[in-house]
PDB file of C-alpha atoms and ligand atoms in Angstrom:
ATOM      1  CA  MET A   1      10.003 -19.220   2.725  1.00  0.00           C
ATOM      2  CA  GLY A   2      13.535 -20.391   2.004  1.00  0.00           C
ATOM      3  CA  GLU A   3      12.522 -21.388  -1.490  1.00  0.00           C
ATOM      4  CA  PHE A   4      15.357 -19.411  -3.098  1.00  0.00           C
ATOM      5  CA  ILE A   5      18.765 -20.315  -3.712  1.00  0.00           C
ATOM      6  CA  SER A   6      21.493 -18.525  -1.637  1.00  0.00           C
ATOM      7  CA  SER A   7      24.225 -17.293  -4.104  1.00  0.00           C
ATOM      8  CA  THR A   8      26.873 -18.194  -1.452  1.00  0.00           C
ATOM      9  CA  THR A   9      25.714 -21.581  -0.499  1.00  0.00           C
ATOM     10  CA  SER A  10      24.842 -22.694  -3.983  1.00  0.00           C
ATOM     11  CA  VAL A  11      25.114 -21.634  -7.682  1.00  0.00           C
ATOM     12  CA  PRO A  12      21.742 -19.859  -8.737  1.00  0.00           C
ATOM     13  CA  GLU A  13      20.258 -20.535 -12.478  1.00  0.00           C
ATOM     14  CA  THR A  14      20.849 -17.389 -14.611  1.00  0.00           C
ATOM     15  CA  GLY A  15      19.002 -15.945 -17.615  1.00  0.00           C
ATOM     16  CA  SER A  16      19.329 -13.380 -20.163  1.00  0.00           C
ATOM     17  CA  VAL A  17      16.721 -11.187 -18.480  1.00  0.00           C
ATOM     18  CA  PRO A  18      17.345 -10.486 -15.054  1.00  0.00           C
ATOM     19  CA  ARG A  19      14.734 -12.019 -12.750  1.00  0.00           C
ATOM     20  CA  HIS A  20      15.180  -9.554  -9.985  1.00  0.00           C
ATOM     21  CA  VAL A  21      16.070  -5.835 -10.540  1.00  0.00           C
ATOM     22  CA  ALA A  22      17.062  -3.568  -7.607  1.00  0.00           C
ATOM     23  CA  ILE A  23      17.311   0.387  -8.420  1.00  0.00           C
ATOM     24  CA  ILE A  24      18.734   3.315  -6.339  1.00  0.00           C
ATOM     25  CA  MET A  25      16.461   5.919  -8.135  1.00  0.00           C
ATOM     26  CA  ASP A  26      18.995   8.747  -7.539  1.00  0.00           C
ATOM     27  CA  GLY A  27      19.238  12.431  -9.011  1.00  0.00           C
ATOM     28  CA  ASN A  28      15.950  13.985  -8.644  1.00  0.00           C
ATOM     29  CA  GLY A  29      17.350  16.918  -6.924  1.00  0.00           C
ATOM     30  CA  ARG A  30      19.801  17.586  -9.454  1.00  0.00           C
ATOM     31  CA  TRP A  31      17.351  17.070 -12.210  1.00  0.00           C
ATOM     32  CA  ALA A  32      15.225  19.944 -10.610  1.00  0.00           C
ATOM     33  CA  LYS A  33      18.415  22.228 -10.113  1.00  0.00           C
ATOM     34  CA  LYS A  34      19.399  22.064 -13.798  1.00  0.00           C
ATOM     35  CA  ARG A  35      15.939  23.601 -14.441  1.00  0.00           C
ATOM     36  CA  TYR A  36      16.010  26.134 -11.804  1.00  0.00           C
ATOM     37  CA  LEU A  37      13.210  24.258 -10.041  1.00  0.00           C
ATOM     38  CA  PRO A  38      12.839  23.195  -6.415  1.00  0.00           C
ATOM     39  CA  ARG A  39      14.225  19.905  -5.615  1.00  0.00           C
ATOM     40  CA  VAL A  40      10.622  18.484  -4.888  1.00  0.00           C
ATOM     41  CA  ALA A  41       9.791  18.965  -8.520  1.00  0.00           C
ATOM     42  CA  GLY A  42      12.429  16.120  -9.153  1.00  0.00           C
ATOM     43  CA  HIS A  43      10.733  13.948  -6.838  1.00  0.00           C
ATOM     44  CA  ARG A  44       7.376  14.553  -8.548  1.00  0.00           C
ATOM     45  CA  ARG A  45       8.995  13.921 -11.793  1.00  0.00           C
ATOM     46  CA  GLY A  46      10.667  10.761 -10.340  1.00  0.00           C
ATOM     47  CA  VAL A  47       7.125   8.964  -9.764  1.00  0.00           C
ATOM     48  CA  GLU A  48       6.734   9.103 -13.455  1.00  0.00           C
ATOM     49  CA  ALA A  49       9.861   7.562 -14.174  1.00  0.00           C
ATOM     50  CA  VAL A  50       8.734   4.729 -11.599  1.00  0.00           C
ATOM     51  CA  ARG A  51       5.667   4.196 -13.689  1.00  0.00           C
ATOM     52  CA  GLU A  52       7.584   3.799 -16.830  1.00  0.00           C
ATOM     53  CA  ALA A  53      10.094   1.493 -15.244  1.00  0.00           C
ATOM     54  CA  VAL A  54       7.377  -0.697 -13.842  1.00  0.00           C
ATOM     55  CA  LYS A  55       5.692  -1.061 -17.216  1.00  0.00           C
ATOM     56  CA  ALA A  56       8.886  -1.777 -19.056  1.00  0.00           C
ATOM     57  CA  CYS A  57       9.988  -4.401 -16.494  1.00  0.00           C
ATOM     58  CA  ILE A  58       6.799  -6.226 -16.945  1.00  0.00           C
ATOM     59  CA  GLU A  59       7.130  -5.963 -20.735  1.00  0.00           C
ATOM     60  CA  ARG A  60      10.678  -7.528 -20.474  1.00  0.00           C
ATOM     61  CA  GLY A  61       9.685 -10.441 -18.162  1.00  0.00           C
ATOM     62  CA  VAL A  62      11.326  -9.278 -14.973  1.00  0.00           C
ATOM     63  CA  GLU A  63       9.666 -10.771 -12.091  1.00  0.00           C
ATOM     64  CA  TYR A  64      10.797  -8.707  -9.087  1.00  0.00           C
ATOM     65  CA  LEU A  65      11.379  -4.934  -9.133  1.00  0.00           C
ATOM     66  CA  THR A  66      12.805  -3.408  -5.968  1.00  0.00           C
ATOM     67  CA  LEU A  67      13.013   0.621  -5.657  1.00  0.00           C
ATOM     68  CA  PHE A  68      14.818   2.514  -2.897  1.00  0.00           C
ATOM     69  CA  ALA A  69      12.504   5.418  -2.311  1.00  0.00           C
ATOM     70  CA  PHE A  70      13.660   6.495   0.838  1.00  0.00           C
ATOM     71  CA  SER A  71      16.607   5.479   2.969  1.00  0.00           C
ATOM     72  CA  SER A  72      17.081   5.182   6.853  1.00  0.00           C
ATOM     73  CA  GLU A  73      19.573   7.929   6.408  1.00  0.00           C
ATOM     74  CA  ASN A  74      17.247  10.447   4.391  1.00  0.00           C
ATOM     75  CA  TRP A  75      15.643  11.736   7.539  1.00  0.00           C
ATOM     76  CA  ARG A  76      18.874  13.938   7.770  1.00  0.00           C
ATOM     77  CA  ARG A  77      17.289  16.089   4.858  1.00  0.00           C
ATOM     78  CA  PRO A  78      15.670  19.347   5.487  1.00  0.00           C
ATOM     79  CA  PRO A  79      12.316  18.806   7.012  1.00  0.00           C
ATOM     80  CA  GLU A  80      10.205  20.345   4.297  1.00  0.00           C
ATOM     81  CA  GLU A  81      11.640  18.039   1.879  1.00  0.00           C
ATOM     82  CA  VAL A  82      11.202  15.067   4.225  1.00  0.00           C
ATOM     83  CA  SER A  83       7.429  15.946   4.688  1.00  0.00           C
ATOM     84  CA  PHE A  84       6.968  16.669   1.036  1.00  0.00           C
ATOM     85  CA  LEU A  85       8.412  13.101   0.177  1.00  0.00           C
ATOM     86  CA  MET A  86       6.038  11.664   2.742  1.00  0.00           C
ATOM     87  CA  GLN A  87       2.912  13.317   1.277  1.00  0.00           C
ATOM     88  CA  LEU A  88       3.994  12.292  -2.128  1.00  0.00           C
ATOM     89  CA  PHE A  89       4.320   8.740  -0.988  1.00  0.00           C
ATOM     90  CA  LEU A  90       1.014   9.043   0.509  1.00  0.00           C
ATOM     91  CA  ARG A  91      -0.433  10.527  -2.666  1.00  0.00           C
ATOM     92  CA  SER A  92       1.149   7.905  -4.775  1.00  0.00           C
ATOM     93  CA  LEU A  93      -0.389   5.222  -2.882  1.00  0.00           C
ATOM     94  CA  GLU A  94      -3.762   6.522  -2.944  1.00  0.00           C
ATOM     95  CA  GLN A  95      -3.535   6.991  -6.816  1.00  0.00           C
ATOM     96  CA  GLU A  96      -1.486   3.962  -7.979  1.00  0.00           C
ATOM     97  CA  LEU A  97      -2.611   0.830  -5.703  1.00  0.00           C
ATOM     98  CA  GLY A  98      -5.652   0.296  -7.527  1.00  0.00           C
ATOM     99  CA  LYS A  99      -3.931   0.476 -11.042  1.00  0.00           C
ATOM    100  CA  LEU A 100      -1.191  -1.646  -9.668  1.00  0.00           C
ATOM    101  CA  ASP A 101      -3.669  -4.392  -8.767  1.00  0.00           C
ATOM    102  CA  ALA A 102      -5.521  -4.079 -11.939  1.00  0.00           C
ATOM    103  CA  ASN A 103      -2.080  -4.617 -13.842  1.00  0.00           C
ATOM    104  CA  GLY A 104      -1.444  -7.845 -11.708  1.00  0.00           C
ATOM    105  CA  ILE A 105       1.331  -6.536  -9.654  1.00  0.00           C
ATOM    106  CA  ARG A 106       2.022  -7.587  -6.199  1.00  0.00           C
ATOM    107  CA  PHE A 107       2.780  -4.777  -3.896  1.00  0.00           C
ATOM    108  CA  ARG A 108       5.337  -4.849  -1.059  1.00  0.00           C
ATOM    109  CA  VAL A 109       6.893  -2.331   1.105  1.00  0.00           C
ATOM    110  CA  VAL A 110      10.118  -3.054   3.084  1.00  0.00           C
ATOM    111  CA  GLY A 111      11.782  -0.823   5.752  1.00  0.00           C
ATOM    112  CA  ASP A 112      10.993   0.212   9.469  1.00  0.00           C
ATOM    113  CA  LEU A 113       7.513   1.697   9.166  1.00  0.00           C
ATOM    114  CA  THR A 114       7.018   2.697  12.590  1.00  0.00           C
ATOM    115  CA  PRO A 115       7.930   6.549  12.216  1.00  0.00           C
ATOM    116  CA  PHE A 116       5.511   6.655   9.289  1.00  0.00           C
ATOM    117  CA  ASP A 117       2.210   8.503   9.571  1.00  0.00           C
ATOM    118  CA  PRO A 118      -0.483   6.092  10.142  1.00  0.00           C
ATOM    119  CA  ARG A 119      -2.272   6.858   7.097  1.00  0.00           C
ATOM    120  CA  ILE A 120       0.634   5.900   5.015  1.00  0.00           C
ATOM    121  CA  VAL A 121       1.088   2.494   6.945  1.00  0.00           C
ATOM    122  CA  GLU A 122      -2.727   1.728   6.538  1.00  0.00           C
ATOM    123  CA  HIS A 123      -2.648   2.411   2.780  1.00  0.00           C
ATOM    124  CA  ILE A 124       0.517   0.184   2.449  1.00  0.00           C
ATOM    125  CA  ARG A 125      -1.172  -2.761   4.474  1.00  0.00           C
ATOM    126  CA  ARG A 126      -4.312  -2.511   2.378  1.00  0.00           C
ATOM    127  CA  GLY A 127      -2.210  -2.334  -0.836  1.00  0.00           C
ATOM    128  CA  GLU A 128      -0.137  -5.567   0.352  1.00  0.00           C
ATOM    129  CA  GLU A 129      -3.243  -7.282   1.014  1.00  0.00           C
ATOM    130  CA  LEU A 130      -5.221  -6.172  -2.103  1.00  0.00           C
ATOM    131  CA  THR A 131      -2.550  -7.328  -4.430  1.00  0.00           C
ATOM    132  CA  ALA A 132      -0.975 -10.311  -2.495  1.00  0.00           C
ATOM    133  CA  LYS A 133      -2.123 -12.976  -5.076  1.00  0.00           C
ATOM    134  CA  ASN A 134      -0.952 -11.075  -8.138  1.00  0.00           C
ATOM    135  CA  THR A 135       1.663 -12.891  -9.965  1.00  0.00           C
ATOM    136  CA  ARG A 136       2.865 -10.641 -12.985  1.00  0.00           C
ATOM    137  CA  LEU A 137       5.545  -8.542 -11.044  1.00  0.00           C
ATOM    138  CA  THR A 138       6.383  -8.020  -7.436  1.00  0.00           C
ATOM    139  CA  LEU A 139       7.115  -4.484  -6.903  1.00  0.00           C
ATOM    140  CA  THR A 140       8.891  -3.842  -3.784  1.00  0.00           C
ATOM    141  CA  VAL A 141       9.208  -0.341  -2.442  1.00  0.00           C
ATOM    142  CA  ALA A 142      12.108   0.071   0.254  1.00  0.00           C
ATOM    143  CA  ALA A 143      11.035   2.981   2.641  1.00  0.00           C
ATOM    144  CA  ASN A 144      12.820   4.143   5.607  1.00  0.00           C
ATOM    145  CA  TYR A 145      14.910   0.946   4.605  1.00  0.00           C
ATOM    146  CA  GLY A 146      18.743   0.366   5.498  1.00  0.00           C
ATOM    147  CA  GLY A 147      20.600  -2.742   4.787  1.00  0.00           C
ATOM    148  CA  ARG A 148      22.380  -2.705   8.225  1.00  0.00           C
ATOM    149  CA  TRP A 149      18.767  -2.595  10.010  1.00  0.00           C
ATOM    150  CA  ASP A 150      17.637  -5.373   7.882  1.00  0.00           C
ATOM    151  CA  VAL A 151      20.430  -7.803   8.775  1.00  0.00           C
ATOM    152  CA  LEU A 152      20.199  -6.692  12.303  1.00  0.00           C
ATOM    153  CA  GLN A 153      16.460  -7.419  12.797  1.00  0.00           C
ATOM    154  CA  ALA A 154      16.838 -10.566  11.116  1.00  0.00           C
ATOM    155  CA  VAL A 155      19.714 -11.674  13.366  1.00  0.00           C
ATOM    156  CA  ASN A 156      17.458 -10.603  16.398  1.00  0.00           C
ATOM    157  CA  ARG A 157      14.481 -12.725  14.988  1.00  0.00           C
ATOM    158  CA  CYS A 158      16.879 -15.691  14.504  1.00  0.00           C
ATOM    159  CA  ARG A 159      17.797 -15.277  18.379  1.00  0.00           C
ATOM    160  CA  GLU A 160      14.065 -15.024  19.337  1.00  0.00           C
ATOM    161  CA  ALA A 161      12.961 -18.064  17.546  1.00  0.00           C
ATOM    162  CA  ASP A 162      15.768 -20.350  19.081  1.00  0.00           C
ATOM    163  CA  PRO A 163      17.951 -18.343  21.598  1.00  0.00           C
ATOM    164  CA  ARG A 164      20.514 -21.115  22.020  1.00  0.00           C
ATOM    165  CA  ALA A 165      21.022 -22.050  18.397  1.00  0.00           C
ATOM    166  CA  PRO A 166      23.974 -20.642  16.468  1.00  0.00           C
ATOM    167  CA  ILE A 167      23.107 -17.906  14.112  1.00  0.00           C
ATOM    168  CA  THR A 168      23.103 -19.170  10.455  1.00  0.00           C
ATOM    169  CA  GLU A 169      23.259 -17.819   6.976  1.00  0.00           C
ATOM    170  CA  GLU A 170      20.067 -19.700   6.199  1.00  0.00           C
ATOM    171  CA  CYS A 171      18.404 -18.303   9.251  1.00  0.00           C
ATOM    172  CA  ILE A 172      19.295 -14.700   8.588  1.00  0.00           C
ATOM    173  CA  ALA A 173      18.152 -15.063   4.685  1.00  0.00           C
ATOM    174  CA  ARG A 174      14.828 -16.333   5.967  1.00  0.00           C
ATOM    175  CA  TYR A 175      14.121 -13.397   8.110  1.00  0.00           C
ATOM    176  CA  LEU A 176      15.353 -10.557   6.199  1.00  0.00           C
ATOM    177  CA  SER A 177      12.518  -8.316   5.014  1.00  0.00           C
ATOM    178  CA  MET A 178      12.734  -9.514   1.410  1.00  0.00           C
ATOM    179  CA  SER A 179      12.826 -13.351   1.755  1.00  0.00           C
ATOM    180  CA  TYR A 180       9.788 -13.523  -0.399  1.00  0.00           C
ATOM    181  CA  ALA A 181      12.247 -12.821  -3.375  1.00  0.00           C
ATOM    182  CA  PRO A 182      15.363 -14.266  -4.692  1.00  0.00           C
ATOM    183  CA  GLU A 183      18.538 -12.067  -4.299  1.00  0.00           C
ATOM    184  CA  PRO A 184      18.803  -9.248  -7.049  1.00  0.00           C
ATOM    185  CA  ASP A 185      20.573 -10.380 -10.280  1.00  0.00           C
ATOM    186  CA  LEU A 186      21.096  -6.616 -11.461  1.00  0.00           C
ATOM    187  CA  PHE A 187      21.520  -3.525  -9.149  1.00  0.00           C
ATOM    188  CA  ILE A 188      21.292  -0.281 -11.045  1.00  0.00           C
ATOM    189  CA  ARG A 189      22.124   3.288  -9.643  1.00  0.00           C
ATOM    190  CA  THR A 190      21.124   6.263 -11.435  1.00  0.00           C
ATOM    191  CA  GLY A 191      22.475   9.931 -10.845  1.00  0.00           C
ATOM    192  CA  GLY A 192      25.993   9.059 -11.507  1.00  0.00           C
ATOM    193  CA  GLU A 193      27.011   8.171  -7.686  1.00  0.00           C
ATOM    194  CA  GLN A 194      28.944   4.645  -7.560  1.00  0.00           C
ATOM    195  CA  ARG A 195      28.041   3.520  -3.858  1.00  0.00           C
ATOM    196  CA  VAL A 196      25.302   1.479  -2.266  1.00  0.00           C
ATOM    197  CA  SER A 197      24.171   3.824   0.398  1.00  0.00           C
ATOM    198  CA  ASN A 198      23.003   1.165   2.701  1.00  0.00           C
ATOM    199  CA  PHE A 199      20.623  -0.545   0.356  1.00  0.00           C
ATOM    200  CA  LEU A 200      20.244  -4.345   0.251  1.00  0.00           C
ATOM    201  CA  LEU A 201      23.901  -5.120   1.795  1.00  0.00           C
ATOM    202  CA  TRP A 202      23.174  -8.774   2.342  1.00  0.00           C
ATOM    203  CA  GLN A 203      21.329  -9.604  -0.866  1.00  0.00           C
ATOM    204  CA  LEU A 204      23.786  -7.821  -3.173  1.00  0.00           C
ATOM    205  CA  ALA A 205      26.462 -10.507  -2.496  1.00  0.00           C
ATOM    206  CA  TYR A 206      26.616 -11.622  -6.135  1.00  0.00           C
ATOM    207  CA  SER A 207      24.482  -8.867  -8.160  1.00  0.00           C
ATOM    208  CA  GLU A 208      25.863  -7.397 -11.150  1.00  0.00           C
ATOM    209  CA  PHE A 209      26.242  -3.722 -10.472  1.00  0.00           C
ATOM    210  CA  TYR A 210      25.159  -0.988 -13.318  1.00  0.00           C
ATOM    211  CA  PHE A 211      25.803   2.677 -12.761  1.00  0.00           C
ATOM    212  CA  THR A 212      24.660   5.289 -15.184  1.00  0.00           C
ATOM    213  CA  ASP A 213      24.848   9.075 -15.179  1.00  0.00           C
ATOM    214  CA  ALA A 214      21.066   9.554 -16.155  1.00  0.00           C
ATOM    215  CA  LEU A 215      19.236  11.361 -13.516  1.00  0.00           C
ATOM    216  CA  TRP A 216      16.143   9.328 -12.262  1.00  0.00           C
ATOM    217  CA  PRO A 217      13.415  11.438 -13.789  1.00  0.00           C
ATOM    218  CA  ASP A 218      15.169  11.042 -17.288  1.00  0.00           C
ATOM    219  CA  PHE A 219      15.510   7.128 -16.732  1.00  0.00           C
ATOM    220  CA  ASN A 220      13.149   5.382 -19.272  1.00  0.00           C
ATOM    221  CA  ALA A 221      12.501   2.116 -21.051  1.00  0.00           C
ATOM    222  CA  GLN A 222      15.642   2.614 -23.270  1.00  0.00           C
ATOM    223  CA  SER A 223      17.907   3.409 -20.338  1.00  0.00           C
ATOM    224  CA  LEU A 224      16.737   0.104 -18.890  1.00  0.00           C
ATOM    225  CA  ASP A 225      17.426  -1.712 -22.141  1.00  0.00           C
ATOM    226  CA  GLU A 226      21.016  -0.355 -22.074  1.00  0.00           C
ATOM    227  CA  ALA A 227      21.180  -1.817 -18.513  1.00  0.00           C
ATOM    228  CA  PHE A 228      20.240  -5.022 -19.494  1.00  0.00           C
ATOM    229  CA  ALA A 229      22.262  -5.191 -22.565  1.00  0.00           C
ATOM    230  CA  SER A 230      25.138  -4.501 -20.074  1.00  0.00           C
ATOM    231  CA  TYR A 231      23.891  -7.299 -17.945  1.00  0.00           C
ATOM    232  CA  ARG A 232      23.805  -9.831 -20.820  1.00  0.00           C
ATOM    233  CA  ARG A 233      27.470  -9.163 -21.520  1.00  0.00           C
ATOM    234  CA  ARG A 234      28.414 -10.158 -17.958  1.00  0.00           C
ATOM    235  CA  GLU A 235      29.796 -13.404 -17.051  1.00  0.00           C
ATOM    236  CA  ARG A 236      28.290 -14.399 -13.779  1.00  0.00           C
ATOM    237  CA  ARG A 237      30.785 -16.811 -12.230  1.00  0.00           C
ATOM    238  CA  PHE A 238      29.864 -17.131  -8.609  1.00  0.00           C
ATOM    239  CA  GLY A 239      33.207 -17.825  -7.649  1.00  0.00           C
ATOM    240  CA  ARG A 240      34.034 -20.239 -10.547  1.00  0.00           C
ATOM    241  CA  THR A 241      36.333 -19.942 -13.362  1.00  0.00           C
ATOM    242  CA  SER A 242      35.459 -19.257 -16.946  1.00  0.00           C
ATOM    243  CA  GLU A 243      36.595 -22.502 -18.237  1.00  0.00           C
ATOM    244  CA  GLN A 244      34.080 -24.084 -15.916  1.00  0.00           C
ATOM    245  CA  LEU A 245      31.300 -22.229 -17.062  1.00  0.00           C
ATOM    246  CA  LEU A 246      32.006 -23.028 -20.563  1.00  0.00           C
ATOM    247  CA  GLN A 247      32.338 -26.874 -19.827  1.00  0.00           C
ATOM    248  CA  GLY A 248      28.993 -26.598 -18.169  1.00  0.00           C
ATOM    249  CA  GLU A 249      27.604 -25.261 -21.327  1.00  0.00           C
ATOM    250  CA  ALA A 250      28.999 -28.116 -23.619  1.00  0.00           C
ATOM    251  CA  VAL A 251      27.714 -30.775 -21.298  1.00  0.00           C
ATOM    252  CA  LYS A 252      24.178 -28.931 -21.461  1.00  0.00           C
ATOM    253  CA  GLN A 253      24.463 -28.880 -25.227  1.00  0.00           C
ATOM    254  CA  ALA A 254      25.477 -32.754 -25.586  1.00  0.00           C
ATOM    255  CA  SER A 255      22.859 -33.792 -23.186  1.00  0.00           C
TER     256      SER A 255
HETATM  257  C1  IPE B 301      16.622  10.584  -4.946  1.00  0.00           C
HETATM  258  O1  IPE B 301      17.094  11.741  -5.463  1.00  0.00           O
HETATM  259  C2  IPE B 301      15.465  10.262  -4.266  1.00  0.00           C
HETATM  260  C3  IPE B 301      15.457  10.196  -2.730  1.00  0.00           C
HETATM  261  C4  IPE B 301      16.604  10.077  -2.298  1.00  0.00           C
HETATM  262  C5  IPE B 301      14.399  10.303  -1.677  1.00  0.00           C
HETATM  263  P1  IPE B 301      17.953  12.836  -4.650  1.00  0.00           P
HETATM  264  O2  IPE B 301      16.953  13.567  -3.866  1.00  0.00           O
HETATM  265  O3  IPE B 301      18.675  12.149  -3.651  1.00  0.00           O
HETATM  266  O4  IPE B 301      18.541  13.661  -5.711  1.00  0.00           O
HETATM  267  P2  IPE B 301      19.916  14.299  -5.960  1.00  0.00           P
HETATM  268  O5  IPE B 301      21.051  13.121  -5.501  1.00  0.00           O
HETATM  269  O6  IPE B 301      19.968  15.246  -4.748  1.00  0.00           O
HETATM  270  O7  IPE B 301      20.298  14.815  -7.004  1.00  0.00           O
HETATM  271  C1  IPE B 302      19.873   6.894  -1.939  1.00  0.00           C
HETATM  272  O1  IPE B 302      20.144   7.963  -2.379  1.00  0.00           O
HETATM  273  C2  IPE B 302      18.550   6.476  -1.333  1.00  0.00           C
HETATM  274  C3  IPE B 302      17.533   6.689  -2.253  1.00  0.00           C
HETATM  275  C4  IPE B 302      17.497   6.762  -3.585  1.00  0.00           C
HETATM  276  C5  IPE B 302      16.271   6.529  -1.643  1.00  0.00           C
HETATM  277  P1  IPE B 302      20.711   9.466  -1.591  1.00  0.00           P
HETATM  278  O2  IPE B 302      20.966  10.591  -2.672  1.00  0.00           O
HETATM  279  O3  IPE B 302      19.976   9.602  -0.302  1.00  0.00           O
HETATM  280  O4  IPE B 302      22.108   8.826  -1.218  1.00  0.00           O
HETATM  281  P2  IPE B 302      23.639   9.536  -0.909  1.00  0.00           P
HETATM  282  O5  IPE B 302      23.434  10.263   0.320  1.00  0.00           O
HETATM  283  O6  IPE B 302      24.064  10.420  -2.049  1.00  0.00           O
HETATM  284  O7  IPE B 302      24.523   8.407  -0.724  1.00  0.00           O
HETATM  285 MG1   MG B 303      20.772  11.695  -4.013  1.00  0.00          MG
END
């Protein structure tokens, strides 16, 4: 670990396609409500949108796709909705893990798994092992995930590793639950809300943010292309000036 550049300690290389895309899949409930359906019908359709997003990301050369499926605050929802989401998660794991593996996808889950049904945890662990050596795309599902939880558990692990050493950025980054991935280049939130809702707080330091009113079940390959087109128009300065970036380009072309 520690093989990835930290956006605050050095300037990462960037390309025209985001290497790591992180998405808050929001708007399932409203998608269903618009159709006079129960909220859970939106979650069911949301799984189909996940399949499409995974496929589109592979086709476009994305290396890491991270999806926020259930936040540490989502336990506050009505118990019937929470238990539906848990069943849907279990069913999706049962149905999709083999397909993910067949498509060369490495599967990971981040979040505090202690409150989950042991059957879910078992499927997650088995799926992670099954797909560990795949290299086409790393698909991470954030479940019972919270950005503050992640930073805190990393700080605590730094302390445990060396109780007398000062806590450093490098150590925190090493113990964050997604230390196996570079920081997200592009953060997408569907459903019209413009907030981070305790997603990857540490790692979003220099990500480009893209918000769309599209509800998650309606988000498709074309929506992803629109997000990528917006991303390509951004100038990622990482604290530097525009002139410095242009000079850097000129030097690169001359050599
Ligand atoms: C996102 O959709 C899915 C989860 C949080 C599990 P929502 O369920 O939040 O949908 P809205 O925001 O109520 O429309
Ligand atoms: C964020 O969506 C979490 C997920 C998509 C899993 P929410 O719908 O829970 O976020 P808030 O409550 O509107 O901020
Ligand atoms: Mg929501």
